[in-house]
Coordinates of N, CA, C and O in Angstrom, one line a residue:
M7 N 0.7 -0.7 -0.1 CA 0.2 0.2 0.3 C 0.4 1.1 0.1 O 2.0 1.2 0.9
R8 N 0.6 2.2 -0.7 CA 1.1 3.4 -0.6 C 0.6 4.5 0.4 O -0.1 3.8 0.9
K9 N 1.9 5.3 0.6 CA 1.3 6.1 1.7 C 0.2 6.8 2.0 O 0.0 6.8 2.1
N10 N 0.0 7.2 0.4 CA -0.8 8.5 0.8 C -1.7 7.7 -0.8 O -2.2 8.2 -1.5
S11 N -2.1 6.6 -0.4 CA -2.9 6.0 -1.3 C -4.7 6.2 -1.2 O -4.8 7.1 0.7
I12 N -5.5 6.4 -1.1 CA -7.3 6.3 -1.0 C -7.3 6.1 0.0 O -7.9 6.0 1.1
K13 N -6.9 4.2 0.2 CA -7.3 3.5 1.5 C -7.0 4.2 2.9 O -6.8 4.4 4.3
N14 N -5.0 4.8 2.5 CA -4.5 5.2 3.6 C -5.3 6.4 4.1 O -5.0 6.9 5.2
I15 N -5.3 7.5 3.7 CA -6.0 9.2 3.4 C -7.4 8.4 4.6 O -7.6 9.1 5.9
R16 N -8.2 7.3 4.2 CA -9.4 7.2 4.6 C -8.9 6.6 6.5 O -9.6 6.4 7.0
I17 N -8.1 5.7 6.5 CA -7.4 5.2 7.8 C -7.4 6.8 8.4 O -7.4 6.5 10.1
N18 N -6.2 7.0 7.9 CA -5.9 8.5 8.7 C -7.0 9.5 9.8 O -7.1 9.7 10.2
E19 N -8.2 9.8 8.5 CA -8.9 10.3 9.1 C -9.9 9.8 9.9 O -10.6 10.4 10.8
E20 N -10.3 8.8 9.8 CA -11.1 7.5 10.9 C -10.1 7.8 12.2 O -10.8 8.2 13.7
V21 N -9.0 7.6 11.7 CA -8.3 7.8 13.3 C -8.3 9.1 14.1 O -8.1 8.8 15.3
M22 N -8.2 9.5 12.9 CA -7.9 11.1 13.9 C -9.4 11.5 14.4 O -9.5 12.0 15.2
R23 N -10.2 11.6 14.0 CA -12.2 11.2 14.5 C -11.8 10.2 15.6 O -12.8 11.0 16.5
E24 N -11.5 8.9 15.2 CA -12.2 8.7 16.7 C -11.2 9.2 17.8 O -11.6 9.0 19.5
L25 N -9.8 9.0 17.8 CA -8.9 9.7 18.7 C -9.6 11.1 19.4 O -8.9 11.5 20.9
S26 N -10.3 11.7 18.6 CA -10.3 13.2 19.5 C -11.7 13.2 20.3 O -11.7 13.5 21.3
N27 N -12.5 11.7 19.2 CA -13.9 11.6 21.2 C -12.9 11.2 22.2 O -13.5 11.7 23.1
I28 N -11.6 10.0 22.2 CA -11.4 9.8 23.1 C -10.4 10.8 24.2 O -11.4 10.4 25.1
I29 N -10.0 11.3 23.4 CA -9.4 13.1 24.2 C -10.6 13.3 24.6 O -10.3 13.4 26.1
R30 N -11.4 13.6 24.0 CA -12.6 15.1 24.7 C -13.7 14.4 24.9 O -13.9 15.1 26.8
G31 N -13.5 13.0 25.2 CA -14.7 12.4 25.5 C -14.6 11.6 27.3 O -15.9 11.4 27.8
E32 N -13.6 10.8 26.7 CA -13.9 9.6 27.9 C -12.4 9.6 28.8 O -12.6 8.6 30.1
I33 N -10.8 10.0 28.6 CA -10.6 10.7 28.9 C -10.5 11.8 30.4 O -10.7 12.5 30.0
K34 N -10.3 10.9 31.4 CA -10.8 11.9 33.0 C -9.3 12.5 33.4 O -9.3 13.0 34.8
D35 N -7.9 11.7 32.9 CA -7.1 12.9 33.3 C -7.1 14.0 33.6 O -7.3 15.7 32.7
P36 N -6.7 15.0 34.8 CA -6.8 16.2 35.7 C -5.2 17.1 34.9 O -5.7 18.3 34.2
R37 N -4.8 16.8 34.1 CA -3.4 16.4 33.4 C -3.9 17.0 32.4 O -3.3 18.7 31.6
I38 N -4.2 16.6 31.6 CA -5.3 16.5 29.9 C -6.2 18.3 29.5 O -6.8 18.3 30.7
H39 N -5.6 18.8 28.9 CA -6.1 20.7 29.2 C -7.2 20.6 28.1 O -7.8 19.0 26.9
P40 N -8.2 21.3 28.7 CA -9.7 20.9 27.5 C -9.7 21.3 26.4 O -10.3 21.2 25.6
M41 N -8.5 22.6 26.5 CA -8.4 23.2 24.3 C -7.7 22.2 24.3 O -6.9 22.8 23.3
T42 N -7.8 21.2 24.2 CA -6.7 20.1 23.2 C -7.3 19.3 21.9 O -8.5 18.9 22.2
S43 N -6.4 19.5 21.1 CA -7.1 19.1 19.6 C -6.2 18.2 19.2 O -5.4 18.7 19.0
V44 N -6.5 17.3 18.2 CA -5.9 16.4 17.5 C -5.7 16.8 15.8 O -7.3 17.8 15.5
V45 N -4.9 17.7 15.8 CA -4.4 18.5 14.3 C -4.5 17.5 12.6 O -5.3 17.2 11.9
A46 N -3.4 16.3 13.0 CA -3.5 15.5 11.7 C -3.2 14.1 12.8 O -2.3 13.7 13.5
V47 N -3.1 12.8 11.6 CA -3.0 11.3 12.3 C -2.4 11.4 11.2 O -3.1 10.7 10.3
E48 N -1.0 10.3 10.9 CA -0.3 9.7 10.7 C -0.3 8.5 10.2 O 1.0 7.7 11.2
V49 N -1.4 7.7 10.3 CA -0.4 5.9 10.5 C 0.1 4.7 9.0 O 0.4 5.7 8.1
A50 N 1.1 4.6 9.4 CA 1.6 3.8 8.8 C 1.3 2.9 7.9 O 0.2 2.2 8.2
P51 N 2.1 2.5 7.1 CA 0.9 2.0 5.3 C 0.8 0.1 6.3 O 0.1 -0.5 5.7
D52 N 1.7 -0.4 6.8 CA 1.7 -1.6 8.0 C 0.8 -1.4 8.8 O 0.4 -2.5 9.7
L53 N 0.3 -0.4 9.2 CA -0.5 -0.2 10.2 C -0.1 -0.4 11.5 O -0.5 -0.5 12.9
K54 N 0.7 -0.4 11.8 CA 1.4 -1.2 13.2 C 2.2 0.2 13.9 O 2.0 0.3 15.1
T55 N 2.2 1.6 13.8 CA 2.3 3.0 14.4 C 1.5 4.4 13.4 O 1.4 3.8 12.7
A56 N 1.3 4.6 14.3 CA 0.9 5.9 14.4 C 0.6 7.2 14.6 O 1.5 7.2 16.3
K57 N 1.5 8.5 14.2 CA 1.7 9.8 14.7 C 0.4 10.1 15.1 O -0.3 11.0 13.9
A58 N 0.0 11.2 16.5 CA -0.9 11.7 16.4 C -0.2 13.6 16.9 O 0.8 13.3 17.5
Y59 N -0.4 14.4 16.2 CA -0.1 15.6 15.8 C -1.7 16.9 17.0 O -2.4 16.2 16.8
I60 N -0.5 16.8 18.7 CA -1.2 17.0 19.6 C -1.3 19.0 19.7 O -0.1 19.0 19.2
S61 N -2.7 19.5 19.1 CA -2.3 20.9 19.6 C -3.2 21.2 20.9 O -4.3 20.9 21.2
V62 N -2.5 21.9 21.8 CA -3.4 22.9 22.8 C -3.0 23.8 23.3 O -1.9 24.7 22.7
L63 N -4.3 24.5 23.5 CA -4.3 25.8 23.3 C -4.4 26.4 24.8 O -4.8 26.0 25.8
G64 N -2.7 26.6 25.3 CA -2.6 27.0 26.2 C -1.3 27.7 26.2 O 0.0 27.9 24.9
D65 N -0.2 27.7 27.8 CA 1.2 28.1 27.9 C 1.6 26.5 27.4 O 0.7 25.9 27.6
E66 N 3.0 27.1 27.7 CA 3.9 25.8 27.9 C 4.1 24.6 28.8 O 3.8 23.7 28.4
E67 N 3.9 25.1 29.7 CA 3.9 23.9 30.7 C 2.8 23.4 30.2 O 2.5 22.6 30.9
A68 N 1.1 23.8 30.0 CA 0.1 23.1 29.8 C 0.2 22.2 28.8 O -0.6 21.1 28.7
Q69 N 1.2 22.3 28.0 CA 1.2 21.5 26.5 C 1.9 20.0 27.7 O 1.8 19.4 26.7
K70 N 3.3 20.5 28.2 CA 3.9 19.1 28.4 C 2.9 18.6 29.4 O 2.8 17.4 28.9
K71 N 2.1 19.0 29.9 CA 1.4 18.3 31.3 C 0.0 17.3 30.3 O 0.2 16.2 30.4
T72 N -0.1 17.7 29.6 CA -1.4 17.8 28.3 C -0.6 16.2 27.2 O -1.0 15.0 27.3
L73 N 0.9 16.3 27.2 CA 1.1 15.4 26.6 C 2.0 14.4 28.0 O 2.0 12.9 27.2
E74 N 2.1 14.3 28.5 CA 2.3 13.7 29.8 C 1.2 13.0 29.7 O 1.3 11.8 30.1
G75 N -0.2 13.3 30.3 CA -1.3 12.2 31.1 C -1.7 11.5 29.6 O -2.1 10.5 29.4
L76 N -1.4 12.7 28.2 CA -1.4 11.5 27.1 C -0.9 10.2 26.6 O -1.3 9.1 26.7
R77 N 0.6 10.0 27.3 CA 1.5 9.4 27.5 C 1.2 7.8 28.0 O 1.6 6.7 28.1
S78 N 0.9 9.0 29.2 CA 0.3 7.5 30.4 C -1.3 7.1 30.1 O -1.7 6.0 30.9
A79 N -1.9 7.1 29.5 CA -2.9 6.7 28.5 C -3.1 6.1 27.9 O -4.4 5.4 27.0
E80 N -1.7 6.0 27.3 CA -1.4 5.7 25.7 C -2.5 4.0 25.4 O -2.9 4.0 24.6
G81 N -2.4 3.4 26.2 CA -2.8 2.0 26.5 C -4.7 1.9 26.8 O -5.5 1.4 26.1
F82 N -5.0 2.9 27.2 CA -6.8 2.9 27.3 C -7.2 3.7 25.6 O -7.7 3.4 25.8
I83 N -6.1 4.2 25.6 CA -6.5 5.5 23.8 C -6.5 3.5 23.3 O -7.1 4.4 22.2
R84 N -5.8 3.6 23.2 CA -5.7 2.2 22.0 C -6.3 1.0 21.9 O -7.1 0.4 21.1
R85 N -6.9 0.8 23.6 CA -7.7 -0.8 23.6 C -9.1 0.2 22.6 O -10.1 -0.2 22.3
E86 N -9.5 1.6 23.2 CA -10.5 1.8 23.2 C -11.1 2.1 20.7 O -11.9 2.3 20.4
L87 N -9.2 2.6 20.6 CA -9.3 2.7 19.2 C -9.5 1.0 18.9 O -10.5 1.1 17.6
A88 N -9.1 0.2 19.4 CA -9.4 -1.4 18.3 C -11.0 -1.2 18.6 O -11.6 -2.2 18.2
R89 N -11.3 -0.4 20.6 CA -13.2 -0.7 20.1 C -13.6 -0.4 19.1 O -14.9 -1.3 18.4
T90 N -13.4 0.3 18.7 CA -14.0 1.1 18.2 C -14.1 1.1 17.0 O -14.8 1.7 15.1
I91 N -13.0 1.1 16.1 CA -12.2 1.0 14.7 C -12.2 -0.3 14.1 O -11.0 -0.9 15.3
N92 N -12.0 -0.7 13.4 CA -12.3 -2.7 12.6 C -11.1 -2.1 12.4 O -11.7 -2.5 10.9
L93 N -10.1 -2.4 12.6 CA -8.1 -2.8 11.4 C -8.0 -4.2 12.3 O -8.1 -4.5 13.1
R94 N -6.9 -4.4 11.6 CA -6.8 -5.8 11.3 C -5.2 -5.4 12.7 O -5.3 -6.5 13.5
N95 N -5.2 -4.8 12.3 CA -3.8 -4.3 13.6 C -4.1 -2.3 14.5 O -4.2 -1.5 13.1
T96 N -4.3 -2.6 15.8 CA -4.8 -1.2 16.3 C -2.8 -0.5 16.6 O -1.9 -1.2 17.4
P97 N -2.7 0.6 15.5 CA -1.2 1.3 15.6 C -1.3 1.5 16.5 O -1.8 2.3 18.1
E98 N 0.4 1.3 17.3 CA 0.8 1.8 18.9 C 1.1 3.5 18.1 O 1.5 4.0 17.0
I99 N 0.6 3.9 19.0 CA 0.4 5.8 19.0 C 1.4 6.7 19.8 O 1.6 6.5 20.8
R100 N 2.1 7.3 18.5 CA 3.1 8.5 19.3 C 2.6 9.5 19.5 O 2.1 10.7 18.4
F101 N 2.5 10.2 20.6 CA 1.8 11.6 20.4 C 3.1 12.6 20.5 O 4.3 12.8 20.8
I102 N 2.6 13.9 19.9 CA 3.8 14.6 18.9 C 3.2 16.0 19.1 O 2.3 16.4 18.3
P103 N 3.4 16.7 19.1 CA 3.1 18.4 20.0 C 3.3 18.8 18.5 O 4.2 18.9 17.8
D104 N 2.5 19.5 18.4 CA 2.1 20.1 17.1 C 1.8 22.0 17.6 O 0.9 22.9 18.0
Q105 N 2.6 22.6 16.7 CA 3.3 24.0 17.3 C 2.5 25.0 15.8 O 2.5 26.3 16.0
S106 N 1.9 24.9 14.5 CA 1.2 25.2 13.8 C 0.6 26.5 14.2 O -0.3 27.4 13.3
I107 N -1.1 26.0 15.2 CA -2.1 26.8 15.2 C -1.7 28.2 16.3 O -2.0 29.5 15.9
A108 N -0.3 27.7 17.0 CA 0.6 28.9 17.8 C 1.2 29.9 17.1 O 1.2 31.1 17.4
Y109 N 2.3 29.1 15.9 CA 3.0 29.7 15.5 C 1.8 30.4 13.8 O 2.5 31.8 13.6
G110 N 0.9 30.4 14.1 CA -0.6 31.1 12.7 C -0.7 32.3 13.1 O -1.1 33.2 12.7
M111 N -1.1 32.4 14.7 CA -1.7 33.0 16.2 C -0.9 34.2 15.7 O -0.8 35.2 16.3
E112 N 0.4 34.0 15.8 CA 1.8 34.8 16.9 C 1.9 35.4 14.9 O 1.9 36.8 15.2
M113 N 1.8 34.6 13.8 CA 2.0 35.5 12.7 C 1.0 36.6 11.7 O 0.6 37.5 11.8
S114 N -0.1 36.2 12.8 CA -1.1 36.9 12.4 C -1.1 38.2 13.6 O -1.2 39.4 12.9
Q115 N 0.3 38.2 15.0 CA -0.5 39.4 15.2 C 0.8 39.9 14.9 O 0.6 41.3 14.7
K116 N 1.9 39.3 14.4 CA 2.8 41.0 13.5 C 2.1 41.4 12.4 O 3.0 42.0 12.6
I117 N 1.4 40.4 11.4 CA 1.2 41.0 10.3 C -0.3 42.7 10.8 O -0.2 43.3 10.2
D118 N -0.9 41.6 11.6 CA -1.5 43.0 12.4 C -0.8 44.5 12.9 O -0.9 45.4 12.5
A119 N 0.3 44.6 13.8 CA 1.1 45.2 14.1 C 2.0 46.0 13.5 O 1.9 47.3 13.7
L120 N 2.2 45.3 12.2 CA 2.7 45.7 11.2 C 1.1 46.3 9.9 O 2.1 47.5 10.1
T121 N 0.3 46.3 9.9 CA -0.4 47.1 9.5 C -1.1 48.2 10.0 O -1.0 49.5 9.6
R122 N -0.8 48.0 11.2 CA -1.2 48.9 12.3 C 0.2 49.9 12.0 O -0.4 51.8 12.4
Q123 N 1.1 49.4 12.1 CA 2.4 50.7 12.1 C 1.9 51.7 10.6 O 2.8 52.6 11.1
S124 N 2.4 50.7 9.6 CA 2.1 51.5 8.3 C 1.0 52.0 8.4 O 0.8 53.3 7.5
K125 N 0.5 52.0 8.6 CA -1.5 53.1 9.3 C -1.0 54.2 9.6 O -1.6 55.2 8.9
E126 N 0.0 53.8 10.8 CA 0.0 55.8 11.8 C 0.7 55.9 10.7 O 1.3 56.8 10.8
E127 N 1.9 55.3 10.1 CA 2.7 56.0 9.7 C 1.8 57.1 8.4 O 2.8 58.2 7.8
D128 N 1.3 56.4 7.5 CA 0.3 56.8 6.9 C -0.4 58.4 7.0 O -0.1 59.1 6.5
D129 N -0.5 58.0 8.7 CA -1.6 59.0 8.9 C -0.7 60.3 9.6 O -1.1 61.4 9.4
E130 N 0.9 60.2 9.6 CA 1.2 61.1 9.6 C 1.9 61.9 8.8 O 2.7 63.3 9.0
A131 N 2.3 61.1 7.8 CA 2.9 61.7 6.3 C 1.9 63.1 6.0 O 2.4 63.6 5.3
D132 N 0.6 62.6 6.3 CA -0.6 63.6 5.3 C -0.8 64.7 6.9 O -0.7 65.8 7.2

């Protein structure tokens, strides 16, 4: 199976959907921040491993604790995935922090600041 086959893309989306439901609704660990989202999932073509990119809306400490909580609940998450998704192998999940949302917000703030600065300079020139 090729990495970007239609079957692999569907499996990635289904695992991402179920992983989001499990994290949001079934894990009761207080370390996991309530504003945690699964950005993307990449399941290996042999279905043995999966990389789950996790985004946490909060500070660095909240992100660190959330990843710690998710890693400790890895067995429970894998068991729930096996129960809800009918795959030959249930993938072993590695949680990877995703900084893309924070990076996007930071870039948006910089663009807004530059726009305001440019507008102020134009007003002073007139």
